[in-house]
Amino acid sequence: MDKAKNSKLLSMFSGTFGFTIISILIGLGIGAIVLLIAGFNPIEAYGIMLSGVFSKPKYIAYAIIYATPLIITGLSVAFAFRTGLFNIGAEGQYIVGALVAALTGYFFNLPPFIHVIVVFLFAATAAGLWGGIAGFLKARFGVHEVISTIMLNWIALYLNNYVVNLNGFKKPQSEASYEILNTANISLLSEWKLSDAGREWLSNFPFLADLMRAPVNFGFMIALLLALIVWFILNKTTLGYELRAVGFNKYAAEYGGIGVKKSIITSMVIAGALAGLAGAVQVLGVTNKVAVLAAMEGYGFNGIAVSLIGANTAFGNVFAGLLFGALNYGGPKIQSGLQAPSEVVDIVIGTIVFFIAIPGFIKMLLTLRSKKRGDTNGR
Amino acid sequence: MRKILSFILILTLAMSTFLVGCGAGNEDSADKGNGEAALKVAMVTDVGGVNDQSFNQSAWEGLQRAQEELGVTVSYKESNQDADYAPNMEQLLDENNDLIWAIGFKMGDTILAEAKNNPDQKYAIIDYAYEETPENLVGVVFKAEQASFLVGYIAGKMTKTNKVGFVGGIEGVVIDGFDYGFQAGVKYANPEVQVLRQYAESFTDSAKGKAIANSMYQDGADIVFHAAGGVGDGVIEAAKEQGKYAIGVDRDQNDLAPDNVITSAMKRVDNGMYNITEQLKNGEFPGGQTVVLGLAEGGVDIAPTSDKHVPKEILDEVATLKQKIIDGEINVPFNAETFAQFK
């Protein structure tokens, strides 16, 4: 009986998705223990987190807004990873993309829609070149991309701070740039919803009115579109085939006539462009400006975790990004809800993420357990 | 099929636990609300966080004092990145707070938009003065240059090498006040003394603060003043390791290095928070105004622990200077222009 049950359990969760779900539950369980040790009721805490994400339309909107840049930086990391490259530089590429988006969004004078396209093109190109530097260094001189991208992250951060502080771009009396022009904004009806007419109309529809309190924008649509494009490039094109081949075994790929060096550069350029688009989406949709950065904001680093949870697949990234966005948005609410120190909340969120990111470990544990019992049907 | 079913089952189980938890939580808070009906005041920290040993911490101490003495309910929300400011304020709005504070000028635009959006909600911000303040918003600014002038005077009198240092966070209106106030104080005490100045381009990078302070000490400075939030932790650490003097900022930082922090240019953010909260309780919320707090109003001062290291004669002179500033005999410069005139 026990044996049969065990084998069933394993077969149910043999897919990556199944293991991820178990990992999430274990993560929540360990997080609960941390909360208990710190003297807080975990059920209450998770209740606050869950209602903080799902109880109002605007909360859901916010969770999606938090998720959007993470999905895209996750795609960037995943894309490079499929070519066997570890793109820690998504953070810096994100910063470059955001900076260029703010510059072109403020200085260019173009008709609505076209302006947005132009901003995206510029941001993707600049960040793509930024990522390409690391790719070039790796291909030409064998500099490991982890080293070069970490360095480039810092260069991007200080470049951002330098440019933001330039006269003519920096808004006086602030630590941030001027806001982008309305023609470049991808928010949904951002002007109208604050106008008298807009408010009056919205007051008839409480659901919409609440939803529109969040900076609702087209960023999530763009993230989905990018996921589709990444999936298509990787799985349906010759380029994607070559890039993946290099990722599997670059010597075999080279023997098969694939230009490994070219593939490395191409992969880093595309990964950089993706991370840059994440920055552009955030600027055009949410922040509308770039600020002097005291420290890295973590969009790129969180993208690494998102990519890991999403098993480096395009659509896995979308779900992982949403999960991460919800945790990032809902988690801190535990702090004000329970009067818990924010450090405890950070530890809990960190624990959950840690366990979510290691479904491989859970898989191993389960397999081991079934083997121990001599259950050969476990597989 | 079975796979999918079991996932749904597990999810339902998980959800039901959460939802039960949810219900319980809400009841609890409702009970509290009915029992006391106290004023609720909350604050949003900037990216420094509530334990930054400086600005945000001082603000939170002010609110905690208000909780003890005025019986209001207080809470805070931390921001990890600039994009968190707006959702944090939305969250506090949903928690039915009577007054929402924004700590730091970085939130200036955000809170202005929120105030315009929610005309019935009261807001206040530290370190921001608007040209036109909405009726439901208060800006609270401090004459940091006055306290900086006093610590600058102390530094100018106490330096043995005739060199002192200033470490700033990120250049801007607020830090300019500290910078030029300090320089003016030093020059007022002793025109011979040279002031080394450097900006860390950060408010959080304490390693950088330490590096800058170390190089200043090596260049011969024996007292370094910082106005750089978390960066200053590094400055004070450098002073401790090198056995040199440092001057703290925002709150009395002597507890970080009792033998090395000779004084601090205190910006009583806590007093500002407490005063406005008290006014709110008494129904005198100064909406639509900018409240300026200087030496006269108890908004800025030097640290009470200054007498541990600073000789009494100098402290007496400082007391005289303080009175002169309050009386308007000395106009302390707060930016490059006024500093040029001061000379």
XYZ file of C-alpha atoms in Angstrom, chain B residues 113-299:
187
model
C 0.677 63.025 -6.966
C -0.843 60.901 -4.191
C -2.009 63.987 -2.313
C -3.699 65.384 -5.410
C -5.277 61.996 -6.090
C -6.688 61.552 -2.600
C -7.806 64.969 -1.404
C -9.329 63.525 1.798
C -6.116 61.896 2.991
C -3.520 63.876 4.945
C 0.122 63.620 3.918
C 3.426 65.021 5.111
C 6.969 64.864 3.780
C 10.371 65.445 5.335
C 12.925 67.590 3.468
C 10.727 68.896 0.697
C 9.363 72.371 0.098
C 6.802 72.804 -2.652
C 6.103 76.028 -4.455
C 2.415 75.303 -4.124
C 1.480 72.822 -1.448
C -1.964 71.164 -1.644
C -4.207 71.661 1.408
C -3.764 68.049 2.544
C 0.030 68.042 2.402
C 2.746 69.500 4.642
C 6.399 69.886 3.748
C 8.832 69.818 6.675
C 12.315 71.194 6.069
C 15.240 71.690 8.431
C 17.872 74.373 8.541
C 20.600 71.751 8.583
C 23.157 74.425 7.764
C 22.733 75.917 11.239
C 23.718 72.734 13.063
C 26.452 72.108 10.483
C 27.791 75.594 11.149
C 28.078 74.809 14.848
C 29.868 71.473 14.335
C 32.048 73.174 11.717
C 32.987 75.740 14.345
C 33.868 72.968 16.779
C 35.950 71.220 14.110
C 37.725 74.456 13.206
C 38.613 75.072 16.850
C 39.651 71.527 17.640
C 41.724 70.557 14.601
C 45.455 70.264 15.284
C 46.512 69.734 11.683
C 44.456 72.647 10.303
C 42.756 70.229 7.954
C 39.247 68.838 8.308
C 37.148 66.719 5.946
C 33.570 66.643 4.694
C 32.030 63.515 3.143
C 28.735 64.117 1.346
C 26.212 61.637 0.013
C 24.841 62.783 -3.313
C 25.004 66.467 -4.186
C 21.685 68.256 -3.937
C 19.818 70.984 -2.108
C 19.623 69.108 1.185
C 23.268 68.050 1.387
C 24.404 71.490 0.178
C 23.051 72.859 3.449
C 25.336 70.569 5.446
C 28.290 71.133 3.147
C 28.325 74.931 3.068
C 27.099 75.366 6.621
C 30.035 73.246 7.786
C 32.552 75.112 5.654
C 31.266 78.431 6.921
C 31.530 77.227 10.528
C 35.105 76.073 10.025
C 36.132 79.349 8.402
C 34.373 81.325 11.108
C 36.388 79.510 13.762
C 39.712 79.676 11.975
C 40.191 80.952 8.387
C 43.473 79.025 8.148
C 41.796 75.630 8.233
C 41.446 73.802 4.948
C 38.301 71.742 4.267
C 38.720 68.602 2.139
C 35.402 67.765 0.444
C 34.311 64.661 -1.356
C 30.992 63.151 -2.380
C 30.406 59.410 -2.240
C 27.661 59.523 -4.905
C 25.694 57.218 -2.650
C 23.765 57.168 0.610
C 24.275 53.487 1.306
C 27.791 52.437 0.274
C 29.564 52.375 3.644
C 32.703 50.768 2.157
C 33.113 53.825 -0.030
C 32.601 56.107 2.962
C 35.375 54.276 4.765
C 37.733 54.541 1.789
C 37.118 58.275 1.412
C 37.559 58.942 5.132
C 40.742 56.874 5.234
C 42.283 58.860 2.413
C 41.257 62.120 4.099
C 42.927 61.054 7.323
C 46.036 60.099 5.362
C 46.032 63.523 3.745
C 46.305 65.030 7.185
C 42.713 65.732 8.171
C 42.057 64.892 11.811
C 38.287 65.499 11.957
C 35.819 64.323 9.296
C 32.174 65.331 9.162
C 29.762 63.322 7.085
C 26.291 64.005 5.725
C 25.777 60.810 3.819
C 23.331 58.467 5.573
C 24.626 54.897 5.568
C 27.904 55.945 3.911
C 28.714 57.673 7.182
C 28.869 54.337 9.015
C 32.055 53.706 7.059
C 33.404 57.157 7.890
C 32.928 56.533 11.597
C 34.467 53.084 11.285
C 37.544 54.607 9.633
C 37.827 57.132 12.476
C 37.642 54.307 14.992
C 40.357 52.270 13.283
C 42.679 55.222 12.772
C 42.005 56.733 16.174
C 40.865 60.016 14.607
C 37.790 62.147 15.189
C 34.542 62.073 13.268
C 31.386 64.159 13.441
C 28.053 62.409 13.092
C 24.893 63.547 11.424
C 21.088 63.513 11.775
C 21.023 61.802 15.161
C 23.520 61.605 18.034
C 25.927 59.063 16.547
C 28.266 58.960 19.527
C 26.977 55.459 20.342
C 28.608 54.147 17.145
C 32.098 55.063 18.340
C 32.053 56.669 21.819
C 35.739 57.649 21.686
C 35.748 59.058 18.187
C 32.477 60.800 17.443
C 33.027 64.157 19.120
C 29.682 65.676 18.221
C 26.846 65.326 15.738
C 24.905 67.796 13.627
C 21.513 66.636 14.720
C 18.576 67.113 12.488
C 15.681 66.429 14.753
C 13.533 64.638 12.218
C 11.979 62.930 15.235
C 10.900 66.284 16.693
C 9.465 67.324 13.343
C 7.482 64.102 13.071
C 6.321 64.331 16.663
C 5.253 67.966 16.409
C 3.181 67.503 13.277
C 1.577 64.377 14.730
C 0.708 66.303 17.889
C -0.758 69.106 15.832
C -2.814 66.568 13.910
C -4.141 65.159 17.168
C -5.115 68.624 18.358
C -6.828 69.350 15.066
C -4.218 71.908 14.013
C -2.708 70.084 11.070
C -0.763 72.770 9.140
C -1.945 71.594 5.704
C -0.842 73.494 2.637
C 2.283 74.906 4.303
C 5.972 74.308 4.488
C 7.147 74.058 8.080
C 10.735 75.242 8.544
C 12.541 74.020 11.637
C 15.814 75.597 12.698
C 17.759 76.103 15.913
C 15.024 78.320 17.307
C 12.326 75.695 16.836
C 14.419 72.807 18.160
C 14.561 71.305 14.700
